Amino acid sequence: MGLLKELDQRSPEELGRELYDFAAKLFPICRSITGDGIRQTLTSIGTRLALRTVDVPTGTPVFDWIVPKEWNIRDAYIKKPGGKRVVDFKRCNLHVVSYSTPIHATMPFTELKRHLFTLPGNPDYIPYRTSYYREDWGFCLSHNQMMALEDCDYEVHIDSTLEDGRLTYGEYYLPGCSAEEILISCHVCHPSLANDNLSGLAVATALAQFLSGRELRYSCRFLFIPGTIGAITWLAQNRDTAGRVRNGLVLTCIGDAGGFHYKKSRRGNAEIDRAAAHVLHHHHEAGEILEFSPYGYDERQYCSPGFDLPVGCLMRSVWGTFPEYHTSADNLDFIQPLRLAESLRVCTAIFDVLENNRRYCNQNPYCEPQLGRRNLYQSTGGGEIPARLWVLNLSDGKHTLLDIAERSGIPFPAICDAADLLCQNGLLSILPDGSGLNNRPNVTSGK
Ligand SMILES: [Zn+2]
């Protein structure tokens, strides 16, 4: 058991501050599913990871979809007579509906109003709206702001472009001993939204940095992609090799003060589902396991029936259930350094399970070996002896350490430590990857 123990050498305050500062640095960027905002974000991640960016031209068919036009925006405002900006993109990029077509016109309030979006239920919040697949324009503002507008003519200007270009995503690959992969995916297409978007991005980047340079059992692939169309594009480009994904996690909304939620993959009982449930079950914060549903984030694409990859989704507060979701209130006050640090710890604990979940063979299966003679029947009070007995009993070549942890109710790290010790004492031998396993995807070639 190495990863979490090593991460725990760092102070959570310092770790949290680093995660938070990275999110804060990226917060002002006006991201969308294409355009300079997402590229600027990927460039920033690229200063921390050897990120490969992939450009896919507008018009490229990707399964049932087509890579859209590229959207860029420089400025936007609504001016009242006299020239004062009453709504100003430069103050908050949520003010413009993402993918708004360009416009420069003067119009009466009654006409303008058809293009304004507010949240009457939360009258101080600016909503986040998009118009990706229908060419239109619009502004978002707080309901209070709209109520204060007078009935007069307004100058409306959106200095945007929507034209042929490219969709860009970032990919970071860490080769492991096996060609089978652990996939970490997060969307990086939302403008100034902290929990939904930047929390996942910050934690994924830090996790990738932490894992870099290590000898890993599995290869790891990190995707920083625009939501939905990015995952669809990646899957279309990697259709033949996507089966290498042995386990995967979508990371999103993991910086707020809410408890953890893990949404299972479509398979429901994949190794990742069991590993995440086990880690959350033994975690000091309350955690909840959610069944798979075909809506949410990019697990929808990874878990589409043609792929059916074992990819779940780790969140704190579940999208759509908190009032700040998709509004200006999902800002840098809504995420907290220590919550981000703890989310990185949970991801690392899940990685530890996946990396160490092996089968072993008891070398002394006829009755218990005499542990006392080997100084293995004493403990420091941490429940080591039950862990050793469970591991010895169930190490028949059929059970993995996670099977043993689940059945015994003992946390995985203790089971793993027991297996290490019993191996050192010649009582257990490790079974090589691939022997006697029956739940592995078919992998025919390396990278
Ligand atoms: Zn979102």
CSV table of C-alpha atoms and ligand atoms in Angstrom, one decimal:
chain,number,residue,atom,x,y,z
A,1,MET,CA,0.0,0.0,0.0
A,2,GLY,CA,1.9,3.0,-1.1
A,3,LEU,CA,0.0,5.7,-2.8
A,4,LEU,CA,-2.2,7.0,-0.1
A,5,LYS,CA,0.4,6.7,2.6
A,6,GLU,CA,2.7,8.7,0.4
A,7,LEU,CA,0.1,11.3,-0.3
A,8,ASP,CA,-0.6,11.6,3.4
A,9,GLN,CA,3.0,12.8,3.9
A,10,ARG,CA,1.8,16.1,2.5
A,11,SER,CA,-0.1,18.5,4.7
A,12,PRO,CA,-3.8,18.7,3.6
A,13,GLU,CA,-3.7,22.4,4.0
A,14,GLU,CA,-0.8,22.8,1.6
A,15,LEU,CA,-2.3,20.2,-0.9
A,16,GLY,CA,-5.7,21.9,-0.7
A,17,ARG,CA,-4.2,25.3,-1.3
A,18,GLU,CA,-2.4,24.1,-4.4
A,19,LEU,CA,-5.6,22.5,-5.8
A,20,TYR,CA,-7.6,25.6,-5.0
A,21,ASP,CA,-5.1,28.0,-6.5
A,22,PHE,CA,-5.1,26.1,-9.7
A,23,ALA,CA,-8.9,26.3,-9.9
A,24,ALA,CA,-8.7,30.0,-9.1
A,25,LYS,CA,-6.2,30.6,-11.8
A,26,LEU,CA,-8.4,29.0,-14.4
A,27,PHE,CA,-11.7,30.4,-13.1
A,28,PRO,CA,-11.8,33.7,-15.2
A,29,ILE,CA,-11.3,31.9,-18.5
A,30,CYS,CA,-14.4,31.8,-20.8
A,31,ARG,CA,-14.4,28.2,-21.7
A,32,SER,CA,-16.8,26.5,-24.1
A,33,ILE,CA,-16.9,23.1,-25.9
A,34,THR,CA,-14.6,24.6,-28.6
A,35,GLY,CA,-12.5,27.8,-28.9
A,36,ASP,CA,-9.6,29.6,-27.3
A,37,GLY,CA,-10.9,29.3,-23.8
A,38,ILE,CA,-10.6,25.5,-23.7
A,39,ARG,CA,-7.2,25.7,-25.4
A,40,GLN,CA,-5.9,28.3,-22.9
A,41,THR,CA,-7.1,25.9,-20.1
A,42,LEU,CA,-5.3,23.0,-21.7
A,43,THR,CA,-2.2,25.1,-22.1
A,44,SER,CA,-2.3,25.8,-18.4
A,45,ILE,CA,-2.7,22.1,-17.6
A,46,GLY,CA,0.2,21.5,-20.0
A,47,THR,CA,2.5,23.4,-17.8
A,48,ARG,CA,2.0,20.7,-15.2
A,49,LEU,CA,1.7,17.6,-17.4
A,50,ALA,CA,3.1,16.5,-20.7
A,51,LEU,CA,-0.4,16.9,-22.2
A,52,ARG,CA,-1.1,15.8,-25.7
A,53,THR,CA,-3.7,18.0,-27.3
A,54,VAL,CA,-5.8,16.7,-30.2
A,55,ASP,CA,-7.6,18.9,-32.7
A,56,VAL,CA,-10.6,17.6,-34.5
A,57,PRO,CA,-11.9,19.7,-37.4
A,58,THR,CA,-15.4,21.1,-37.5
A,59,GLY,CA,-17.7,18.8,-39.5
A,60,THR,CA,-15.9,15.6,-38.5
A,61,PRO,CA,-18.6,12.9,-38.1
A,62,VAL,CA,-18.3,11.2,-34.7
A,63,PHE,CA,-20.9,8.4,-34.4
A,64,ASP,CA,-24.3,10.1,-34.6
A,65,TRP,CA,-22.8,13.6,-34.0
A,66,ILE,CA,-20.8,16.1,-36.0
A,67,VAL,CA,-18.0,18.2,-34.5
A,68,PRO,CA,-19.5,21.7,-34.2
A,69,LYS,CA,-18.3,25.0,-35.4
A,70,GLU,CA,-15.7,26.7,-33.2
A,71,TRP,CA,-17.0,29.5,-31.0
A,72,ASN,CA,-14.9,32.5,-29.7
A,73,ILE,CA,-16.0,35.6,-28.0
A,74,ARG,CA,-14.2,38.9,-27.3
A,75,ASP,CA,-16.8,41.1,-25.7
A,76,ALA,CA,-20.5,41.5,-25.2
A,77,TYR,CA,-22.8,44.0,-23.5
A,78,ILE,CA,-26.2,45.5,-23.2
A,79,LYS,CA,-26.1,49.3,-23.1
A,80,LYS,CA,-28.9,51.6,-22.1
A,81,PRO,CA,-29.4,55.1,-23.6
A,82,GLY,CA,-26.4,57.2,-22.7
A,83,GLY,CA,-24.0,54.3,-23.2
A,84,LYS,CA,-23.8,52.7,-19.7
A,85,ARG,CA,-23.3,49.0,-19.8
A,86,VAL,CA,-26.1,47.4,-17.8
A,87,VAL,CA,-25.0,43.9,-18.6
A,88,ASP,CA,-21.3,43.4,-19.2
A,89,PHE,CA,-19.5,40.1,-20.3
A,90,LYS,CA,-16.3,41.5,-19.0
A,91,ARG,CA,-17.6,41.5,-15.5
A,92,CYS,CA,-18.9,37.9,-15.7
A,93,ASN,CA,-18.6,35.5,-18.6
A,94,LEU,CA,-21.8,33.8,-17.6
A,95,HIS,CA,-23.7,36.9,-18.9
A,96,VAL,CA,-23.6,35.5,-22.5
A,97,VAL,CA,-25.3,32.4,-23.5
A,98,SER,CA,-22.4,30.1,-24.6
A,99,TYR,CA,-22.3,29.7,-28.4
A,100,SER,CA,-24.3,32.9,-29.0
A,101,THR,CA,-24.1,34.1,-32.6
A,102,PRO,CA,-22.8,37.6,-33.2
A,103,ILE,CA,-25.2,40.5,-33.0
A,104,HIS,CA,-25.0,44.3,-32.9
A,105,ALA,CA,-28.4,46.0,-32.9
A,106,THR,CA,-30.6,48.4,-31.0
A,107,MET,CA,-33.9,47.1,-29.9
A,108,PRO,CA,-36.8,47.8,-27.5
A,109,PHE,CA,-36.9,46.0,-24.2
A,110,THR,CA,-39.8,43.9,-25.2
A,111,GLU,CA,-37.8,42.4,-28.0
A,112,LEU,CA,-34.6,42.1,-25.9
A,113,LYS,CA,-36.5,40.3,-23.2
A,114,ARG,CA,-37.0,37.3,-25.4
A,115,HIS,CA,-33.2,36.8,-25.3
A,116,LEU,CA,-32.8,37.2,-21.5
A,117,PHE,CA,-32.5,34.4,-19.0
A,118,THR,CA,-32.9,34.7,-15.2
A,119,LEU,CA,-33.6,32.6,-12.2
A,120,PRO,CA,-36.6,34.1,-10.4
A,121,GLY,CA,-36.2,31.5,-7.6
A,122,ASN,CA,-32.6,32.7,-6.9
A,123,PRO,CA,-32.9,36.3,-7.9
A,124,ASP,CA,-29.2,37.1,-7.2
A,125,TYR,CA,-27.7,34.3,-9.3
A,126,ILE,CA,-26.8,34.6,-12.9
A,127,PRO,CA,-27.7,31.4,-14.7
A,128,TYR,CA,-25.3,29.4,-17.0
A,129,ARG,CA,-26.9,28.7,-20.4
A,130,THR,CA,-25.7,27.3,-23.6
A,131,SER,CA,-27.0,27.1,-27.2
A,132,TYR,CA,-24.6,24.6,-28.7
A,133,TYR,CA,-26.6,22.9,-31.3
A,134,ARG,CA,-29.1,25.7,-32.2
A,135,GLU,CA,-27.8,29.0,-33.5
A,136,ASP,CA,-29.2,31.7,-31.4
A,137,TRP,CA,-28.0,34.5,-29.0
A,138,GLY,CA,-28.9,35.5,-25.5
A,139,PHE,CA,-27.8,37.1,-22.2
A,140,CYS,CA,-28.0,35.7,-18.7
A,141,LEU,CA,-28.4,38.0,-15.7
A,142,SER,CA,-29.7,38.0,-12.2
A,143,HIS,CA,-33.4,38.4,-11.9
A,144,ASN,CA,-32.9,41.5,-9.8
A,145,GLN,CA,-30.8,42.9,-12.5
A,146,MET,CA,-33.5,42.3,-15.1
A,147,MET,CA,-36.2,43.8,-12.9
A,148,ALA,CA,-34.2,47.0,-12.6
A,149,LEU,CA,-34.1,47.5,-16.4
A,150,GLU,CA,-36.3,50.3,-17.7
A,151,ASP,CA,-38.6,49.9,-20.7
A,152,CYS,CA,-36.5,51.7,-23.3
A,153,ASP,CA,-34.3,50.9,-26.3
A,154,TYR,CA,-31.1,49.0,-25.7
A,155,GLU,CA,-27.9,48.6,-27.7
A,156,VAL,CA,-27.0,44.9,-27.8
A,157,HIS,CA,-23.6,43.7,-28.9
A,158,ILE,CA,-22.1,40.3,-28.9
A,159,ASP,CA,-18.7,40.3,-30.5
A,160,SER,CA,-18.4,36.6,-31.1
A,161,THR,CA,-17.5,34.3,-34.0
A,162,LEU,CA,-19.0,30.9,-34.8
A,163,GLU,CA,-17.2,29.4,-37.7
A,164,ASP,CA,-15.3,26.3,-39.0
A,165,GLY,CA,-12.4,25.5,-36.7
A,166,ARG,CA,-11.6,22.6,-34.4
A,167,LEU,CA,-12.6,20.9,-31.2
A,168,THR,CA,-9.6,20.5,-28.9
A,169,TYR,CA,-9.1,18.1,-26.1
A,170,GLY,CA,-6.2,17.1,-23.9
A,171,GLU,CA,-4.9,13.6,-23.1
A,172,TYR,CA,-2.2,12.4,-20.8
A,173,TYR,CA,-1.1,8.8,-20.9
A,174,LEU,CA,1.0,7.1,-18.3
A,175,PRO,CA,2.2,3.7,-19.3
A,176,GLY,CA,2.0,1.0,-16.8
A,177,CYS,CA,3.1,-2.7,-16.7
A,178,SER,CA,-0.2,-3.7,-18.3
A,179,ALA,CA,-1.8,-2.3,-21.4
A,180,GLU,CA,-5.1,-2.3,-19.5
A,181,GLU,CA,-6.0,1.2,-18.5
A,182,ILE,CA,-7.5,3.2,-15.7
A,183,LEU,CA,-9.3,6.1,-17.3
A,184,ILE,CA,-9.8,9.5,-15.5
A,185,SER,CA,-12.1,11.9,-17.4
A,186,CYS,CA,-13.2,15.4,-16.6
A,187,HIS,CA,-15.0,18.0,-18.6
A,188,VAL,CA,-13.2,21.4,-19.1
A,189,CYS,CA,-15.8,23.2,-21.1
A,190,HIS,CA,-17.7,25.4,-18.5
A,191,PRO,CA,-16.8,29.1,-18.2
A,192,SER,CA,-16.5,30.5,-14.7
A,193,LEU,CA,-18.0,27.6,-12.7
A,194,ALA,CA,-15.8,26.3,-9.9
A,195,ASN,CA,-17.3,23.1,-8.6
A,196,ASP,CA,-18.8,21.9,-11.9
A,197,ASN,CA,-15.7,21.8,-14.0
A,198,LEU,CA,-12.7,23.2,-12.2
A,199,SER,CA,-12.8,21.0,-9.1
A,200,GLY,CA,-12.6,17.8,-11.3
A,201,LEU,CA,-9.9,19.4,-13.5
A,202,ALA,CA,-7.7,20.4,-10.5
A,203,VAL,CA,-8.0,17.0,-8.8
A,204,ALA,CA,-7.4,15.1,-12.0
A,205,THR,CA,-4.3,17.2,-12.8
A,206,ALA,CA,-2.9,16.7,-9.3
A,207,LEU,CA,-3.6,13.0,-9.4
A,208,ALA,CA,-1.8,12.7,-12.8
A,209,GLN,CA,1.2,14.6,-11.4
A,210,PHE,CA,1.2,12.5,-8.3
A,211,LEU,CA,1.2,9.2,-10.4
A,212,SER,CA,3.8,10.4,-12.9
A,213,GLY,CA,7.2,8.7,-12.7
A,214,ARG,CA,5.9,5.7,-10.8
A,215,GLU,CA,5.9,2.1,-11.7
A,216,LEU,CA,2.3,1.4,-12.1
A,217,ARG,CA,0.5,-1.9,-12.6
A,218,TYR,CA,-2.0,-0.4,-15.0
A,219,SER,CA,-1.6,2.3,-17.6
A,220,CYS,CA,-3.5,5.5,-16.8
A,221,ARG,CA,-5.2,7.8,-19.2
A,222,PHE,CA,-6.4,11.3,-18.2
A,223,LEU,CA,-8.8,13.0,-20.5
A,224,PHE,CA,-9.5,16.8,-20.3
A,225,ILE,CA,-12.4,17.1,-22.7
A,226,PRO,CA,-15.4,19.2,-23.6
A,227,GLY,CA,-18.5,17.5,-22.1
A,228,THR,CA,-20.6,15.1,-24.2
A,229,ILE,CA,-19.1,16.0,-27.6
A,230,GLY,CA,-15.6,15.6,-26.3
A,231,ALA,CA,-16.2,12.1,-24.9
A,232,ILE,CA,-18.1,11.1,-28.1
A,233,THR,CA,-15.2,12.4,-30.2
A,234,TRP,CA,-12.6,10.5,-28.1
A,235,LEU,CA,-14.6,7.3,-28.2
A,236,ALA,CA,-15.1,7.7,-32.0
A,237,GLN,CA,-11.3,8.1,-32.4
A,238,ASN,CA,-10.4,5.2,-30.1
A,239,ARG,CA,-13.2,2.8,-30.8
A,240,ASP,CA,-11.0,-0.2,-31.4
A,241,THR,CA,-8.8,0.3,-28.3
A,242,ALA,CA,-11.4,1.6,-25.8
A,243,GLY,CA,-11.8,-1.9,-24.5
A,244,ARG,CA,-8.4,-1.5,-22.8
A,245,VAL,CA,-10.2,0.6,-20.1
A,246,ARG,CA,-10.4,-1.8,-17.2
A,247,ASN,CA,-11.6,0.8,-14.8
A,248,GLY,CA,-12.6,4.5,-15.1
A,249,LEU,CA,-13.8,7.5,-13.2
A,250,VAL,CA,-15.4,10.7,-14.3
A,251,LEU,CA,-14.5,13.4,-11.8
A,252,THR,CA,-16.8,16.4,-11.3
A,253,CYS,CA,-18.3,18.5,-8.5
A,254,ILE,CA,-15.7,17.4,-6.0
A,255,GLY,CA,-14.7,20.7,-4.3
A,256,ASP,CA,-17.8,21.7,-2.4
A,257,ALA,CA,-18.7,20.9,1.2
A,258,GLY,CA,-21.2,18.1,0.4
A,259,GLY,CA,-20.6,14.4,1.2
A,260,PHE,CA,-19.2,12.0,-1.4
A,261,HIS,CA,-21.4,10.4,-4.0
A,262,TYR,CA,-20.3,7.6,-6.3
A,263,LYS,CA,-22.4,6.8,-9.3
A,264,LYS,CA,-21.9,3.2,-10.4
A,265,SER,CA,-21.0,2.2,-14.0
A,266,ARG,CA,-23.7,0.6,-16.2
A,267,ARG,CA,-22.3,-2.8,-15.3
A,268,GLY,CA,-23.0,-2.0,-11.6
A,269,ASN,CA,-20.6,-4.5,-10.2
A,270,ALA,CA,-17.4,-3.7,-12.0
A,271,GLU,CA,-14.1,-3.5,-10.0
A,272,ILE,CA,-14.3,0.3,-10.0
A,273,ASP,CA,-17.8,0.2,-8.6
A,274,ARG,CA,-16.7,-2.1,-5.8
A,275,ALA,CA,-13.5,-0.3,-5.1
A,276,ALA,CA,-15.2,3.1,-4.9
A,277,ALA,CA,-18.0,1.7,-2.7
A,278,HIS,CA,-15.4,0.1,-0.4
A,279,VAL,CA,-13.3,3.2,0.0
A,280,LEU,CA,-16.4,5.4,0.7
A,281,HIS,CA,-17.8,2.8,3.1
A,282,HIS,CA,-14.7,3.1,5.3
A,283,HIS,CA,-14.2,6.8,4.8
A,284,HIS,CA,-14.8,9.1,7.7
A,285,GLU,CA,-17.2,11.4,5.7
A,286,ALA,CA,-20.6,10.0,4.9
A,287,GLY,CA,-20.7,8.6,1.3
A,288,GLU,CA,-23.5,7.5,-0.8
A,289,ILE,CA,-23.6,5.0,-3.7
A,290,LEU,CA,-25.9,5.8,-6.6
A,291,GLU,CA,-27.1,3.3,-9.2
A,292,PHE,CA,-26.2,4.0,-12.8
A,293,SER,CA,-28.6,6.2,-14.8
A,294,PRO,CA,-28.2,7.3,-18.4
A,295,TYR,CA,-28.0,11.0,-17.6
A,296,GLY,CA,-25.3,13.0,-15.9
A,297,TYR,CA,-21.7,13.5,-17.2
A,298,ASP,CA,-19.6,11.7,-19.7
A,299,GLU,CA,-20.1,8.3,-18.0
A,300,ARG,CA,-23.2,8.4,-20.2
A,301,GLN,CA,-21.0,8.0,-23.3
A,302,TYR,CA,-18.4,5.6,-21.8
A,303,CYS,CA,-21.4,3.4,-20.6
A,304,SER,CA,-23.3,3.5,-23.8
A,305,PRO,CA,-24.3,-0.1,-24.7
A,306,GLY,CA,-21.8,-0.3,-27.6
A,307,PHE,CA,-18.9,0.4,-25.3
A,308,ASP,CA,-20.3,-0.5,-21.8
A,309,LEU,CA,-17.0,0.5,-20.2
A,310,PRO,CA,-16.6,0.1,-16.4
A,311,VAL,CA,-16.6,3.9,-15.8
A,312,GLY,CA,-18.3,5.4,-12.8
A,313,CYS,CA,-18.6,9.0,-11.6
A,314,LEU,CA,-17.2,10.5,-8.4
A,315,MET,CA,-18.9,13.6,-7.0
A,316,ARG,CA,-19.5,15.4,-3.8
A,317,SER,CA,-22.8,17.2,-4.2
A,318,VAL,CA,-24.7,15.7,-7.1
A,319,TRP,CA,-25.1,17.9,-10.1
A,320,GLY,CA,-28.6,19.6,-10.3
A,321,THR,CA,-29.3,19.0,-6.7
A,322,PHE,CA,-27.7,22.1,-5.2
A,323,PRO,CA,-29.0,25.6,-5.9
A,324,GLU,CA,-25.6,26.9,-6.9
A,325,TYR,CA,-25.4,24.4,-9.8
A,326,HIS,CA,-25.0,26.1,-13.2
A,327,THR,CA,-25.2,29.6,-11.7
A,328,SER,CA,-22.8,32.3,-10.8
A,329,ALA,CA,-23.0,31.0,-7.2
A,330,ASP,CA,-20.8,28.0,-8.2
A,331,ASN,CA,-17.9,30.3,-7.7
A,332,LEU,CA,-14.6,30.2,-5.8
A,333,ASP,CA,-16.4,30.7,-2.5
A,334,PHE,CA,-18.4,27.5,-3.2
A,335,ILE,CA,-15.3,25.2,-3.3
A,336,GLN,CA,-12.9,24.7,-0.4
A,337,PRO,CA,-9.2,23.8,-0.3
A,338,LEU,CA,-9.6,21.0,2.2
A,339,ARG,CA,-12.5,19.5,0.4
A,340,LEU,CA,-10.5,19.4,-2.8
A,341,ALA,CA,-7.6,17.8,-0.9
A,342,GLU,CA,-9.9,15.1,0.6
A,343,SER,CA,-11.3,14.4,-2.9
A,344,LEU,CA,-7.8,13.8,-4.1
A,345,ARG,CA,-7.2,11.5,-1.1
A,346,VAL,CA,-10.3,9.5,-2.0
A,347,CYS,CA,-9.2,9.1,-5.6
A,348,THR,CA,-5.8,8.0,-4.5
A,349,ALA,CA,-7.4,5.5,-2.1
A,350,ILE,CA,-9.4,4.1,-5.0
A,351,PHE,CA,-6.2,3.9,-7.1
A,352,ASP,CA,-4.5,2.0,-4.3
A,353,VAL,CA,-7.3,-0.6,-4.3
A,354,LEU,CA,-7.2,-1.0,-8.1
A,355,GLU,CA,-3.4,-1.2,-8.2
A,356,ASN,CA,-3.2,-3.8,-5.4
A,357,ASN,CA,-6.2,-5.8,-5.9
A,358,ARG,CA,-4.6,-9.2,-6.7
A,359,ARG,CA,-5.1,-12.8,-6.0
A,360,TYR,CA,-2.9,-14.8,-3.7
A,361,CYS,CA,-2.3,-18.4,-2.9
A,362,ASN,CA,-2.0,-19.7,0.6
A,363,GLN,CA,1.2,-21.9,0.7
A,364,ASN,CA,0.0,-23.7,3.8
A,365,PRO,CA,-3.7,-24.5,3.1
A,366,TYR,CA,-4.1,-27.5,5.4
A,367,CYS,CA,-5.2,-26.0,8.7
A,368,GLU,CA,-3.8,-22.7,9.9
A,369,PRO,CA,-0.1,-22.2,9.8
A,370,GLN,CA,1.4,-21.6,13.2
A,371,LEU,CA,1.5,-17.8,13.3
A,372,GLY,CA,2.9,-17.6,16.8
A,373,ARG,CA,6.1,-19.4,15.8
A,374,ARG,CA,6.7,-16.7,13.2
A,375,ASN,CA,5.8,-13.8,15.5
A,376,LEU,CA,2.7,-13.1,13.4
A,377,TYR,CA,0.2,-13.8,16.2
A,378,GLN,CA,0.8,-10.5,18.0
A,379,SER,CA,-0.6,-7.2,17.1
A,380,THR,CA,-0.2,-3.6,17.9
A,381,GLY,CA,-4.0,-3.4,18.6
A,382,GLY,CA,-4.9,-2.5,15.0
A,383,GLY,CA,-6.8,-5.7,14.2
A,384,GLU,CA,-3.8,-7.2,12.3
A,385,ILE,CA,-4.5,-10.8,13.4
A,386,PRO,CA,-8.0,-11.0,12.0
A,387,ALA,CA,-6.8,-9.5,8.7
A,388,ARG,CA,-4.0,-12.1,8.5
A,389,LEU,CA,-6.5,-14.9,9.2
A,390,TRP,CA,-8.9,-13.7,6.6
A,391,VAL,CA,-6.2,-13.3,4.0
A,392,LEU,CA,-4.9,-16.8,4.7
A,393,ASN,CA,-8.3,-18.4,4.6
A,394,LEU,CA,-9.6,-16.8,1.4
A,395,SER,CA,-6.3,-16.8,-0.5
A,396,ASP,CA,-7.2,-19.9,-2.5
A,397,GLY,CA,-6.4,-18.4,-5.9
A,398,LYS,CA,-10.0,-17.4,-6.4
A,399,HIS,CA,-10.6,-14.4,-4.2
A,400,THR,CA,-9.0,-11.0,-4.7
A,401,LEU,CA,-7.9,-8.8,-1.8
A,402,LEU,CA,-11.0,-6.7,-2.5
A,403,ASP,CA,-13.2,-9.8,-2.1
A,404,ILE,CA,-11.5,-10.5,1.2
A,405,ALA,CA,-11.9,-6.9,2.4
A,406,GLU,CA,-15.6,-6.9,1.5
A,407,ARG,CA,-16.3,-10.2,3.1
A,408,SER,CA,-14.3,-9.5,6.3
A,409,GLY,CA,-15.5,-5.9,6.7
A,410,ILE,CA,-11.8,-4.9,7.2
A,411,PRO,CA,-10.5,-1.9,5.2
A,412,PHE,CA,-8.5,-2.7,2.1
A,413,PRO,CA,-5.2,-1.2,3.4
A,414,ALA,CA,-5.2,-3.5,6.4
A,415,ILE,CA,-5.9,-6.5,4.1
A,416,CYS,CA,-3.2,-5.5,1.8
A,417,ASP,CA,-0.6,-5.0,4.6
A,418,ALA,CA,-1.5,-8.5,5.9
A,419,ALA,CA,-0.9,-10.0,2.4
A,420,ASP,CA,2.4,-8.2,2.1
A,421,LEU,CA,3.6,-9.5,5.5
A,422,LEU,CA,2.4,-13.1,4.8
A,423,CYS,CA,4.2,-13.0,1.5
A,424,GLN,CA,7.4,-11.9,3.3
A,425,ASN,CA,7.0,-14.9,5.6
A,426,GLY,CA,6.6,-17.4,2.8
A,427,LEU,CA,3.0,-18.1,3.8
A,428,LEU,CA,1.4,-16.6,0.7
A,429,SER,CA,2.4,-16.3,-2.9
A,430,ILE,CA,1.1,-13.8,-5.4
A,431,LEU,CA,-0.7,-15.0,-8.5
A,432,PRO,CA,0.5,-13.2,-11.7
A,433,ASP,CA,-2.0,-10.9,-13.4
A,434,GLY,CA,-4.1,-12.8,-15.8
A,435,SER,CA,-4.0,-16.2,-14.1
A,436,GLY,CA,-7.4,-17.5,-13.2
A,437,LEU,CA,-9.1,-14.1,-13.8
A,438,ASN,CA,-12.5,-14.1,-15.3
A,439,ASN,CA,-13.7,-10.5,-15.2
A,440,ARG,CA,-11.1,-8.9,-17.4
A,441,PRO,CA,-11.8,-7.2,-20.7
A,442,ASN,CA,-10.2,-8.6,-23.8
A,443,VAL,CA,-6.9,-6.9,-24.4
A,444,THR,CA,-5.2,-7.9,-27.6
A,445,SER,CA,-2.4,-5.3,-28.0
A,446,GLY,CA,-0.4,-2.8,-26.2
A,447,LYS,CA,-0.3,0.9,-26.9
B,1,ZN,ZN,-22.3,21.3,-16.0
